[in-house]
Amino acid sequence: ELQQKVEETEVLKMELQMLETERVRLSLVEEKLMDVLQLLQQLRDLNISKRALGKILLSTLESCPDPQPGKAQLFEVLDTLQQELAACELLHKQPMEQAQSPQSLSNPLVISC
């Protein structure tokens, strides 16, 4: 009976460790998703076109290999999407109202991501 209790305790410890690992993984996914959503919100506020966003998304999906879909790939896609969105030039330009150099006003219609 004592041996059975010890085995049950070991099983419970392993399950607890697996749950903790999954909790950490989900926390990382949640943080990355929040980063992506914040970048999308910023781009929406800057009136980026749907076409430009579509190109970013397609570029992200093309750059992520898909050997085995699953949890690891989900995080990789989110991470790559976050990097692609963060690299969007539109986020790094000054708003036109604050721009003081004539160079930044040369072609306000060009949006490059």
PDB file of N, CA, C and O in Angstrom, residues 1 21 37 46 65 72 76 83 93 111:
ATOM      1  N   GLU A   1       0.838  -1.196   0.000  1.00  0.00           N
ATOM      2  CA  GLU A   1       0.000   0.000   0.000  1.00  0.00           C
ATOM      3  C   GLU A   1       0.876   1.252   0.000  1.00  0.00           C
ATOM      4  O   GLU A   1       0.560   2.232  -0.673  1.00  0.00           O
ATOM      5  N   THR A  21       4.551  23.233 -17.233  1.00  0.00           N
ATOM      6  CA  THR A  21       5.195  23.461 -18.531  1.00  0.00           C
ATOM      7  C   THR A  21       4.190  24.017 -19.535  1.00  0.00           C
ATOM      8  O   THR A  21       4.485  24.960 -20.271  1.00  0.00           O
ATOM      9  N   LEU A  37      -1.183  41.648 -31.718  1.00  0.00           N
ATOM     10  CA  LEU A  37      -2.421  42.445 -31.742  1.00  0.00           C
ATOM     11  C   LEU A  37      -2.144  43.931 -31.551  1.00  0.00           C
ATOM     12  O   LEU A  37      -2.782  44.771 -32.192  1.00  0.00           O
ATOM     13  N   LEU A  46      -2.776  53.681 -38.352  1.00  0.00           N
ATOM     14  CA  LEU A  46      -2.035  54.382 -39.398  1.00  0.00           C
ATOM     15  C   LEU A  46      -2.658  54.155 -40.781  1.00  0.00           C
ATOM     16  O   LEU A  46      -2.092  54.551 -41.795  1.00  0.00           O
ATOM     17  N   PRO A  65       8.544  27.203 -42.100  1.00  0.00           N
ATOM     18  CA  PRO A  65       8.419  25.833 -42.597  1.00  0.00           C
ATOM     19  C   PRO A  65       7.339  25.091 -41.816  1.00  0.00           C
ATOM     20  O   PRO A  65       7.087  25.397 -40.659  1.00  0.00           O
ATOM     21  N   ALA A  72       4.474  23.979 -31.423  1.00  0.00           N
ATOM     22  CA  ALA A  72       5.727  24.665 -31.705  1.00  0.00           C
ATOM     23  C   ALA A  72       5.589  25.545 -32.940  1.00  0.00           C
ATOM     24  O   ALA A  72       6.095  26.668 -32.969  1.00  0.00           O
ATOM     25  N   GLU A  76       6.033  29.664 -33.512  1.00  0.00           N
ATOM     26  CA  GLU A  76       6.958  30.139 -34.536  1.00  0.00           C
ATOM     27  C   GLU A  76       6.261  31.106 -35.502  1.00  0.00           C
ATOM     28  O   GLU A  76       6.814  32.133 -35.865  1.00  0.00           O
ATOM     29  N   GLN A  83       7.607  39.752 -35.774  1.00  0.00           N
ATOM     30  CA  GLN A  83       8.815  40.355 -36.339  1.00  0.00           C
ATOM     31  C   GLN A  83       8.515  41.078 -37.643  1.00  0.00           C
ATOM     32  O   GLN A  83       9.031  42.176 -37.886  1.00  0.00           O
ATOM     33  N   LYS A  93       8.051  55.496 -39.213  1.00  0.00           N
ATOM     34  CA  LYS A  93       8.030  56.842 -39.785  1.00  0.00           C
ATOM     35  C   LYS A  93       7.314  57.787 -38.847  1.00  0.00           C
ATOM     36  O   LYS A  93       6.414  57.407 -38.124  1.00  0.00           O
ATOM     37  N   ILE A 111       3.482  53.577 -49.196  1.00  0.00           N
ATOM     38  CA  ILE A 111       3.506  52.827 -47.941  1.00  0.00           C
ATOM     39  C   ILE A 111       4.286  51.553 -48.220  1.00  0.00           C
ATOM     40  O   ILE A 111       3.899  50.762 -49.068  1.00  0.00           O
TER      41      ILE A 111
END
